Short mmCIF file of C-alpha atoms in Angstrom, two decimals:
data_model
loop_
_atom_site.label_atom_id
_atom_site.label_comp_id
_atom_site.label_asym_id
_atom_site.label_seq_id
_atom_site.Cartn_x
_atom_site.Cartn_y
_atom_site.Cartn_z
CA MET A 778 -0.12 -0.09 -0.19
CA ARG A 779 2.85 2.54 0.97
CA ARG A 780 4.46 2.10 -2.41
CA SER A 781 1.28 2.83 -4.22
CA VAL A 782 0.97 6.16 -2.35
CA VAL A 783 4.73 6.87 -3.15
CA LYS A 784 4.06 6.03 -6.91
CA LEU A 785 1.09 8.26 -6.86
CA GLY A 786 2.96 11.15 -5.10
CA ALA A 787 5.62 10.86 -7.72
CA ALA A 788 3.26 11.08 -10.42
CA ALA A 789 1.61 14.00 -8.99
CA SER A 790 5.11 15.69 -8.59
CA LEU A 791 5.84 15.05 -12.25
CA ALA A 792 2.45 16.42 -13.48
CA ALA A 793 3.03 19.50 -11.56
CA LEU A 794 6.40 20.04 -13.35
CA ALA A 795 4.74 19.35 -16.76
CA GLY A 796 5.17 22.17 -19.49
CA PRO A 797 2.14 24.41 -20.62
CA ALA A 798 -1.05 22.90 -20.83
CA CYS A 799 -4.42 23.83 -21.95
CA ALA A 800 -7.04 23.40 -19.34
CA HIS A 801 -9.91 22.92 -21.70
CA VAL A 802 -9.49 21.18 -25.06
CA GLY A 803 -11.61 21.09 -28.16
CA ALA A 804 -12.87 24.72 -28.20
CA GLY A 805 -14.76 25.35 -31.54
CA HIS A 806 -14.93 21.63 -32.68
CA ALA A 807 -17.83 20.50 -30.86
CA ASP A 808 -20.96 19.32 -32.56
CA GLY A 809 -23.64 16.80 -31.81
CA LEU A 810 -24.29 14.18 -29.26
CA ALA A 811 -21.22 11.88 -30.00
CA ALA A 812 -18.80 14.72 -29.68
CA GLY A 813 -20.58 15.69 -26.37
CA LEU A 814 -20.22 12.15 -24.99
CA ALA A 815 -16.59 11.76 -25.99
CA HIS A 816 -15.34 15.08 -24.70
CA PRO A 817 -15.37 14.33 -20.96
CA LEU A 818 -13.46 10.98 -21.66
CA PHE A 819 -10.75 12.60 -23.67
CA GLY A 820 -10.40 16.18 -21.94
CA LEU A 821 -8.20 15.53 -18.96
CA ASP A 822 -9.54 18.57 -16.99
CA HIS A 823 -13.05 17.09 -17.32
CA LEU A 824 -12.16 13.58 -16.69
CA LEU A 825 -10.39 14.55 -13.44
CA ALA A 826 -12.84 17.10 -12.21
CA MET A 827 -16.08 15.01 -12.66
CA THR A 828 -14.67 11.88 -11.11
CA SER A 829 -13.18 13.83 -8.29
CA VAL A 830 -16.60 15.33 -7.43
CA GLY A 831 -17.83 11.76 -7.11
CA VAL A 832 -14.91 10.63 -5.05
CA TRP A 833 -15.02 13.72 -2.77
CA SER A 834 -18.92 13.27 -2.46
CA ALA A 835 -18.66 9.59 -1.56
CA LEU A 836 -15.89 10.30 0.99
CA ALA A 837 -17.67 13.28 2.64
CA MET A 838 -21.35 11.98 2.61
CA PRO A 839 -21.40 8.32 1.88
CA LEU A 840 -25.00 7.86 2.51
CA ARG A 841 -25.89 10.96 0.23
CA ALA A 842 -23.04 10.54 -2.21
CA TRP A 843 -25.33 11.67 -5.14
CA THR A 844 -25.64 15.27 -3.51
CA ALA A 845 -22.53 16.90 -5.01
CA PRO A 846 -22.79 15.27 -8.38
CA ALA A 847 -26.31 16.30 -8.68
CA ALA A 848 -25.51 19.82 -7.55
CA PHE A 849 -22.63 19.90 -10.13
CA VAL A 850 -24.61 18.77 -13.02
CA ALA A 851 -27.50 21.30 -12.30
CA ALA A 852 -24.91 24.25 -12.03
CA MET A 853 -23.26 22.94 -15.12
CA VAL A 854 -26.39 23.26 -17.13
CA GLY A 855 -26.74 26.74 -15.29
CA GLY A 856 -23.44 27.70 -16.86
CA ALA A 857 -24.40 26.46 -20.26
CA ALA A 858 -27.49 28.67 -20.03
CA LEU A 859 -25.52 31.68 -19.31
CA ALA A 860 -23.33 31.04 -22.31
CA PHE A 861 -26.45 30.36 -24.56
CA VAL A 862 -27.71 33.98 -23.55
CA GLY A 863 -24.49 35.76 -24.03
CA VAL A 864 -23.49 36.21 -20.43
CA ALA A 865 -19.54 36.10 -20.23
CA LEU A 866 -17.81 34.70 -17.04
CA PRO A 867 -14.25 35.79 -16.29
CA ALA A 868 -11.33 33.60 -16.48
CA VAL A 869 -13.20 30.59 -17.76
CA GLU A 870 -9.91 28.58 -18.58
CA GLY A 871 -8.24 29.49 -15.37
CA MET A 872 -11.26 28.54 -13.31
CA ILE A 873 -11.49 25.19 -15.04
CA ALA A 874 -7.89 24.42 -14.27
CA LEU A 875 -8.34 25.57 -10.81
CA SER A 876 -11.21 23.15 -10.40
CA VAL A 877 -8.95 20.19 -10.84
CA LEU A 878 -6.38 21.41 -8.26
CA ALA A 879 -9.08 22.24 -5.81
CA LEU A 880 -11.10 19.12 -6.07
CA GLY A 881 -7.92 16.98 -5.64
CA LEU A 882 -7.06 19.01 -2.48
CA MET A 883 -10.69 18.39 -1.28
CA ILE A 884 -10.04 14.56 -1.71
CA VAL A 885 -6.93 14.95 0.39
CA PHE A 886 -8.52 17.19 2.94
CA GLY A 887 -12.15 17.01 2.27
CA ALA A 888 -13.04 15.07 5.50
CA GLY A 889 -12.68 18.44 7.54
CA LEU A 890 -14.40 20.60 4.89
CA PRO A 891 -18.02 21.32 5.69
CA ARG A 892 -20.30 19.49 3.23
CA ILE A 893 -22.23 22.57 2.14
CA ALA A 894 -19.06 24.25 1.35
CA GLY A 895 -17.55 21.60 -0.70
CA ILE A 896 -20.90 21.32 -2.52
CA GLY A 897 -21.00 25.03 -3.11
CA LEU A 898 -17.25 24.96 -4.37
CA ALA A 899 -18.01 22.12 -6.87
CA GLY A 900 -21.09 24.05 -8.09
CA LEU A 901 -19.17 27.18 -8.51
CA PHE A 902 -16.63 25.37 -10.61
CA ALA A 903 -19.42 23.68 -12.61
CA LEU A 904 -20.76 26.95 -13.87
CA PHE A 905 -17.44 27.53 -15.43
CA HIS A 906 -17.35 24.04 -17.09
CA GLY A 907 -20.94 24.41 -18.26
CA HIS A 908 -19.94 27.74 -19.74
CA ALA A 909 -17.01 26.59 -21.55
CA HIS A 910 -18.81 23.53 -23.10
CA ALA A 911 -21.86 25.77 -24.26
CA SER A 912 -19.41 28.40 -25.58
CA GLU A 913 -17.35 25.67 -27.67
CA ALA A 914 -20.45 24.05 -29.21
CA ALA A 915 -21.09 24.52 -32.85
CA GLY A 916 -23.73 23.13 -34.85
CA ALA A 917 -25.92 20.66 -32.80
CA THR A 918 -25.38 22.81 -29.78
CA PHE A 919 -28.09 21.33 -27.45
CA ALA A 920 -27.27 17.77 -28.44
CA TYR A 921 -23.54 18.44 -27.73
CA VAL A 922 -24.35 19.90 -24.19
CA GLY A 923 -26.68 17.15 -23.67
CA GLY A 924 -23.94 14.66 -24.48
CA VAL A 925 -21.48 16.22 -22.22
CA THR A 926 -24.05 16.25 -19.47
CA LEU A 927 -24.65 12.64 -19.71
CA ALA A 928 -21.03 11.78 -19.84
CA THR A 929 -20.60 13.97 -16.83
CA ALA A 930 -23.18 12.15 -14.82
CA ALA A 931 -21.65 8.77 -15.75
CA LEU A 932 -18.12 10.07 -14.56
CA HIS A 933 -19.59 11.29 -11.16
CA LEU A 934 -21.05 7.74 -10.79
CA LEU A 935 -17.50 6.29 -11.53
CA GLY A 936 -16.12 8.64 -8.87
CA VAL A 937 -18.67 7.59 -6.26
CA SER A 938 -17.93 4.06 -6.73
CA LEU A 939 -14.06 4.79 -6.43
CA GLY A 940 -14.66 6.94 -3.42
CA LEU A 941 -16.65 4.32 -1.69
CA LYS A 942 -13.95 1.78 -2.29
CA ILE A 943 -11.11 4.06 -1.06
CA ALA A 944 -12.88 5.48 1.89
CA SER A 945 -11.18 3.01 4.40
CA SER A 946 -7.69 3.87 2.99
CA SER A 947 -6.42 7.12 4.07
CA ARG A 948 -3.27 6.46 2.28
CA LEU A 949 -5.06 5.70 -1.12
CA ARG A 950 -7.41 8.71 -0.79
CA THR A 951 -4.23 10.97 -0.03
CA GLY A 952 -2.56 9.46 -3.02
CA ILE A 953 -5.15 9.76 -5.50
CA GLY A 954 -6.04 13.25 -4.24
CA MET A 955 -2.38 14.15 -4.66
CA LEU A 956 -2.50 12.99 -8.27
CA VAL A 957 -5.42 14.96 -9.13
CA ALA A 958 -4.02 18.02 -7.41
CA GLY A 959 -0.75 17.73 -9.11
CA SER A 960 -2.38 17.42 -12.51
CA GLY A 961 -4.34 20.62 -11.58
CA ALA A 962 -1.31 22.43 -10.54
CA ALA A 963 0.24 21.62 -13.97
CA LEU A 964 -2.92 23.06 -15.61
CA VAL A 965 -2.88 26.19 -13.41
CA PHE A 966 0.69 26.90 -13.42
CA GLY A 967 1.81 25.23 -16.75
CA GLY A 968 0.65 28.16 -18.89
#
């Protein structure tokens, strides 16, 4: 077990030292349901953020692990709606990158974080994720955002399952959280 944590810590350190990175990929090339379903699986920021919301929620409130993912999806749809009506959000890319870093730290230190604060923080980040996806959509806009929303929900469920499995291992939780936070640091500070 200890070797796994060391390996995860080393991977997080290497991720933090990585060169410039774009927090959100695919801008301007998103069209239709299939692209929406695929984006969360191939966008590292989305994959890590969505899975991390589920992990944190399962760790913080195992009997109500659906709470943070449901709030995230609702806020993400709200962020998409803001983009659809032309409301700009500041620093969208930076907030998406910061979400990965913060969510990784929430996994590491999240047990002491008040649940409502964690849900609120995840919801705030979701606004920026939703805004970015709606802004990049072209053509079949609603189908694309619908695909992203469905894939997001599936990644949340994967995260909840992972969170419930690692709940009894503080070392594994810390290692996974450090890996996610290190990747987030690479996104935040890499550019």
